[in-house]
Amino acid sequence: MESNIKKRWISLYVENQVGVLSKISGLFSAKSYNLDSLTVGTTEDPTVSRMTIATVSDDETFEQIKKQLNRLVEVIKVIDFTDVFVRMKEILYIKVRKCTLEEKTELFQIAETFRARVVGYSKDSLLLEFVQTATKNDAVIKLVKEEFRNIEVVRGGSVGIESINVMER
């Protein structure tokens, strides 16, 4: 039997209360499920927060995760994003220190290629901001690590929303 292990995405609507994040992350920890990424923020309704969770699992384990999340009182709705067309982005900051002029030129080219913004600049440093898919951010990090020595990477988790199919309007 094939294990079908792959990256999975879940979006949760939860009550915006103290301890809910801890309870949900605790559920993953207690069952030895790994969280690859978790983001949370309030929605248009200040009493409701929305979480986007990434994990890697097989079909059977993923079904268990969804069932256990649905059992939590604070969880309003669980949405499986795994096979749905979703608009999903994450934020990434890369700071490169001790740059030469040539390295800065190369960083500006990388920024242009990956549609990044230069958000910080000094005599020998550059701070780039990327808002793109996790896969593209992985590629940027790999490229920058290969080319530059003195880097710092800060990465936020992905957020996503179901896409609107313009053809159905």
Short mmCIF file of C-alpha atoms in Angstrom, two decimals:
data_model
loop_
_atom_site.label_atom_id
_atom_site.label_comp_id
_atom_site.label_asym_id
_atom_site.label_seq_id
_atom_site.Cartn_x
_atom_site.Cartn_y
_atom_site.Cartn_z
CA MET A 1 0.00 0.00 0.00
CA GLU A 2 1.32 3.45 -0.99
CA SER A 3 1.95 5.85 1.90
CA ASN A 4 1.18 9.04 -0.14
CA ILE A 5 3.24 11.33 2.09
CA LYS A 6 3.01 14.91 0.90
CA LYS A 7 2.71 18.51 2.06
CA ARG A 8 -0.76 19.31 3.38
CA TRP A 9 -2.43 22.64 4.11
CA ILE A 10 -5.27 23.29 6.54
CA SER A 11 -7.06 26.53 7.22
CA LEU A 12 -8.94 26.85 10.49
CA TYR A 13 -11.48 29.35 11.72
CA VAL A 14 -11.15 29.43 15.50
CA GLU A 15 -12.51 31.43 18.41
CA ASN A 16 -10.22 34.38 19.08
CA GLN A 17 -9.46 33.50 22.71
CA VAL A 18 -6.41 33.15 24.90
CA GLY A 19 -4.96 29.63 24.75
CA VAL A 20 -6.45 28.48 21.44
CA LEU A 21 -3.12 28.60 19.60
CA SER A 22 -1.49 26.68 22.43
CA LYS A 23 -4.27 24.06 22.39
CA ILE A 24 -3.96 23.49 18.64
CA SER A 25 -0.18 23.35 18.60
CA GLY A 26 -0.39 21.07 21.66
CA LEU A 27 -2.63 18.69 19.74
CA PHE A 28 0.03 18.41 17.03
CA SER A 29 2.76 17.90 19.62
CA ALA A 30 0.83 15.31 21.64
CA LYS A 31 0.21 13.19 18.54
CA SER A 32 3.78 13.67 17.24
CA TYR A 33 2.58 15.52 14.14
CA ASN A 34 5.06 18.06 12.86
CA LEU A 35 4.01 21.64 12.09
CA ASP A 36 5.97 22.90 9.10
CA SER A 37 4.34 26.31 9.28
CA LEU A 38 1.63 27.97 11.35
CA THR A 39 0.27 31.49 10.98
CA VAL A 40 -2.64 33.08 12.76
CA GLY A 41 -4.43 36.40 12.66
CA THR A 42 -7.83 37.92 13.31
CA THR A 43 -10.43 37.98 10.55
CA GLU A 44 -13.04 40.55 9.56
CA ASP A 45 -14.83 39.38 12.73
CA PRO A 46 -12.70 40.30 15.79
CA THR A 47 -14.05 37.27 17.70
CA VAL A 48 -12.68 34.86 15.06
CA SER A 49 -9.08 34.11 14.05
CA ARG A 50 -7.91 32.23 11.01
CA MET A 51 -4.97 29.83 11.08
CA THR A 52 -3.04 28.42 8.17
CA ILE A 53 -1.16 25.25 9.01
CA ALA A 54 1.28 23.27 6.86
CA THR A 55 2.27 19.72 7.70
CA VAL A 56 3.68 16.69 5.90
CA SER A 57 1.76 13.45 6.29
CA ASP A 58 0.08 10.53 4.58
CA ASP A 59 -3.65 10.44 3.79
CA GLU A 60 -4.65 8.43 6.87
CA THR A 61 -2.73 10.63 9.32
CA PHE A 62 -4.05 13.79 7.68
CA GLU A 63 -7.64 12.57 8.06
CA GLN A 64 -6.93 11.94 11.76
CA ILE A 65 -5.51 15.47 12.16
CA LYS A 66 -8.64 17.00 10.60
CA LYS A 67 -10.97 14.88 12.76
CA GLN A 68 -9.10 15.79 15.95
CA LEU A 69 -9.11 19.49 15.06
CA ASN A 70 -12.87 19.33 14.36
CA ARG A 71 -13.42 17.89 17.87
CA LEU A 72 -11.94 20.96 19.57
CA VAL A 73 -14.67 23.24 20.91
CA GLU A 74 -12.78 26.38 19.87
CA VAL A 75 -12.50 25.27 16.23
CA ILE A 76 -15.34 26.72 14.15
CA LYS A 77 -14.39 25.30 10.76
CA VAL A 78 -11.61 23.19 9.20
CA ILE A 79 -10.79 23.69 5.52
CA ASP A 80 -8.49 21.25 3.71
CA PHE A 81 -6.41 23.28 1.23
CA THR A 82 -4.36 20.32 0.00
CA ASP A 83 -6.16 19.80 -3.33
CA VAL A 84 -7.88 23.19 -3.66
CA PHE A 85 -6.60 26.05 -5.81
CA VAL A 86 -5.39 28.52 -3.21
CA ARG A 87 -3.68 31.89 -3.34
CA MET A 88 -0.87 31.37 -0.85
CA LYS A 89 2.10 33.57 0.02
CA GLU A 90 4.68 33.92 2.74
CA ILE A 91 6.97 36.74 3.73
CA LEU A 92 10.74 36.38 3.73
CA TYR A 93 13.45 38.81 4.79
CA ILE A 94 17.08 38.30 3.81
CA LYS A 95 19.77 40.55 5.23
CA VAL A 96 23.20 40.40 3.64
CA ARG A 97 26.03 42.08 5.55
CA LYS A 98 29.58 42.98 4.57
CA CYS A 99 28.72 43.34 0.87
CA THR A 100 31.04 44.63 -1.79
CA LEU A 101 29.67 46.94 -4.49
CA GLU A 102 29.63 44.00 -6.93
CA GLU A 103 27.68 41.86 -4.43
CA LYS A 104 25.14 44.66 -3.93
CA THR A 105 24.68 44.86 -7.69
CA GLU A 106 24.05 41.11 -7.77
CA LEU A 107 21.56 41.42 -4.88
CA PHE A 108 19.66 44.14 -6.75
CA GLN A 109 19.45 41.80 -9.74
CA ILE A 110 18.17 38.99 -7.53
CA ALA A 111 15.61 41.39 -6.05
CA GLU A 112 14.43 42.40 -9.52
CA THR A 113 14.24 38.81 -10.75
CA PHE A 114 12.22 37.62 -7.74
CA ARG A 115 10.14 40.83 -7.44
CA ALA A 116 11.57 41.63 -4.03
CA ARG A 117 11.74 45.04 -2.39
CA VAL A 118 14.90 46.55 -0.99
CA VAL A 119 13.69 47.72 2.44
CA GLY A 120 17.03 48.50 4.05
CA TYR A 121 20.31 49.77 2.71
CA SER A 122 23.61 50.85 4.21
CA LYS A 123 27.22 51.21 3.10
CA ASP A 124 27.88 47.47 3.32
CA SER A 125 24.49 45.80 3.92
CA LEU A 126 21.20 45.18 2.15
CA LEU A 127 17.82 44.01 3.45
CA LEU A 128 15.43 42.39 0.96
CA GLU A 129 11.72 41.62 1.42
CA PHE A 130 10.06 38.85 -0.58
CA VAL A 131 6.33 38.08 -0.61
CA GLN A 132 5.85 34.98 -2.69
CA THR A 133 5.17 31.26 -2.52
CA ALA A 134 7.15 29.09 -0.12
CA THR A 135 8.68 27.25 -3.09
CA LYS A 136 10.02 30.48 -4.60
CA ASN A 137 11.31 31.57 -1.21
CA ASP A 138 13.12 28.22 -0.88
CA ALA A 139 14.80 28.91 -4.23
CA VAL A 140 15.84 32.43 -3.20
CA ILE A 141 17.32 31.21 0.08
CA LYS A 142 19.27 28.48 -1.72
CA LEU A 143 20.61 30.98 -4.26
CA VAL A 144 21.61 33.57 -1.68
CA LYS A 145 23.28 30.96 0.57
CA GLU A 146 25.35 29.76 -2.39
CA GLU A 147 26.47 33.26 -3.36
CA PHE A 148 26.88 35.14 -0.07
CA ARG A 149 28.46 34.32 3.27
CA ASN A 150 27.13 36.75 5.84
CA ILE A 151 23.35 36.36 5.63
CA GLU A 152 20.42 36.36 8.03
CA VAL A 153 17.07 34.84 7.05
CA VAL A 154 13.71 35.45 8.70
CA ARG A 155 10.68 33.70 7.29
CA GLY A 156 7.00 33.90 8.17
CA GLY A 157 4.51 31.15 7.65
CA SER A 158 2.24 31.02 4.63
CA VAL A 159 -1.24 32.48 4.56
CA GLY A 160 -3.78 31.42 2.01
CA ILE A 161 -7.29 31.88 0.77
CA GLU A 162 -9.33 29.88 -1.73
CA SER A 163 -8.99 31.38 -5.17
CA ILE A 164 -11.93 32.88 -7.03
CA ASN A 165 -12.58 31.29 -10.38
CA VAL A 166 -13.32 34.23 -12.66
CA MET A 167 -14.95 31.92 -15.22
CA GLU A 168 -17.81 31.08 -12.80
CA ARG A 169 -18.99 34.68 -12.41
#
